[in-house]
Amino acid sequence: MRSGRISALAAIFAIGATPVALSAPASAQTTARGAPTKAQLDSAAYTLRIVMTALQSSEVEQPVKNALFDCLYSNSIGEISAEADKVIAANAGKVDRKDASQMLAVIAGSCGYRPAAAKPAAKPAPKK
């Protein structure tokens, strides 16, 4: 069961592996876009809840926590949420927004986290 969940999360990390362009200052983006909508606020609140829960969880690996913290430090939660929403929209039907594990994978991927490549399985001994 755990290996199935890990492989599913690896696939979702791959979905969220698109490069993120979160470099524009938040103040410049806010004035260009105006006030956020209720849907944007709800999405940002949910994203923040996922990130904060992950940072406090003993089940989340430290490299993921580091990526989330760095991303949160360098970007507004609105920017992070918008990037996660773009990834979900680009991969419609592949990510369940209500599944916190899948959302964490998308958010971490949007923040630049890339899981270490899995080691290839050992080749079986040749049969004689």
PDB file of C-alpha atoms in Angstrom, residues 62-72 108 111-113:
ATOM      1  CA  GLN A  62      12.864  17.294   5.151  1.00  0.00           C
ATOM      2  CA  PRO A  63      13.795  18.084   1.503  1.00  0.00           C
ATOM      3  CA  VAL A  64      10.102  18.714   0.770  1.00  0.00           C
ATOM      4  CA  LYS A  65       9.819  20.935   3.848  1.00  0.00           C
ATOM      5  CA  ASN A  66      12.915  22.867   2.788  1.00  0.00           C
ATOM      6  CA  ALA A  67      11.499  23.497  -0.692  1.00  0.00           C
ATOM      7  CA  LEU A  68       8.176  24.634   0.749  1.00  0.00           C
ATOM      8  CA  PHE A  69       9.814  26.950   3.267  1.00  0.00           C
ATOM      9  CA  ASP A  70      12.122  28.494   0.660  1.00  0.00           C
ATOM     10  CA  CYS A  71       9.194  29.008  -1.697  1.00  0.00           C
ATOM     11  CA  LEU A  72       7.009  30.528   1.023  1.00  0.00           C
ATOM     12  CA  ALA A 108       5.916  21.205  -3.727  1.00  0.00           C
ATOM     13  CA  CYS A 111       7.820  25.359  -5.591  1.00  0.00           C
ATOM     14  CA  GLY A 112      10.665  23.594  -7.351  1.00  0.00           C
ATOM     15  CA  TYR A 113      10.932  20.359  -5.373  1.00  0.00           C
TER      16      TYR A 113
END
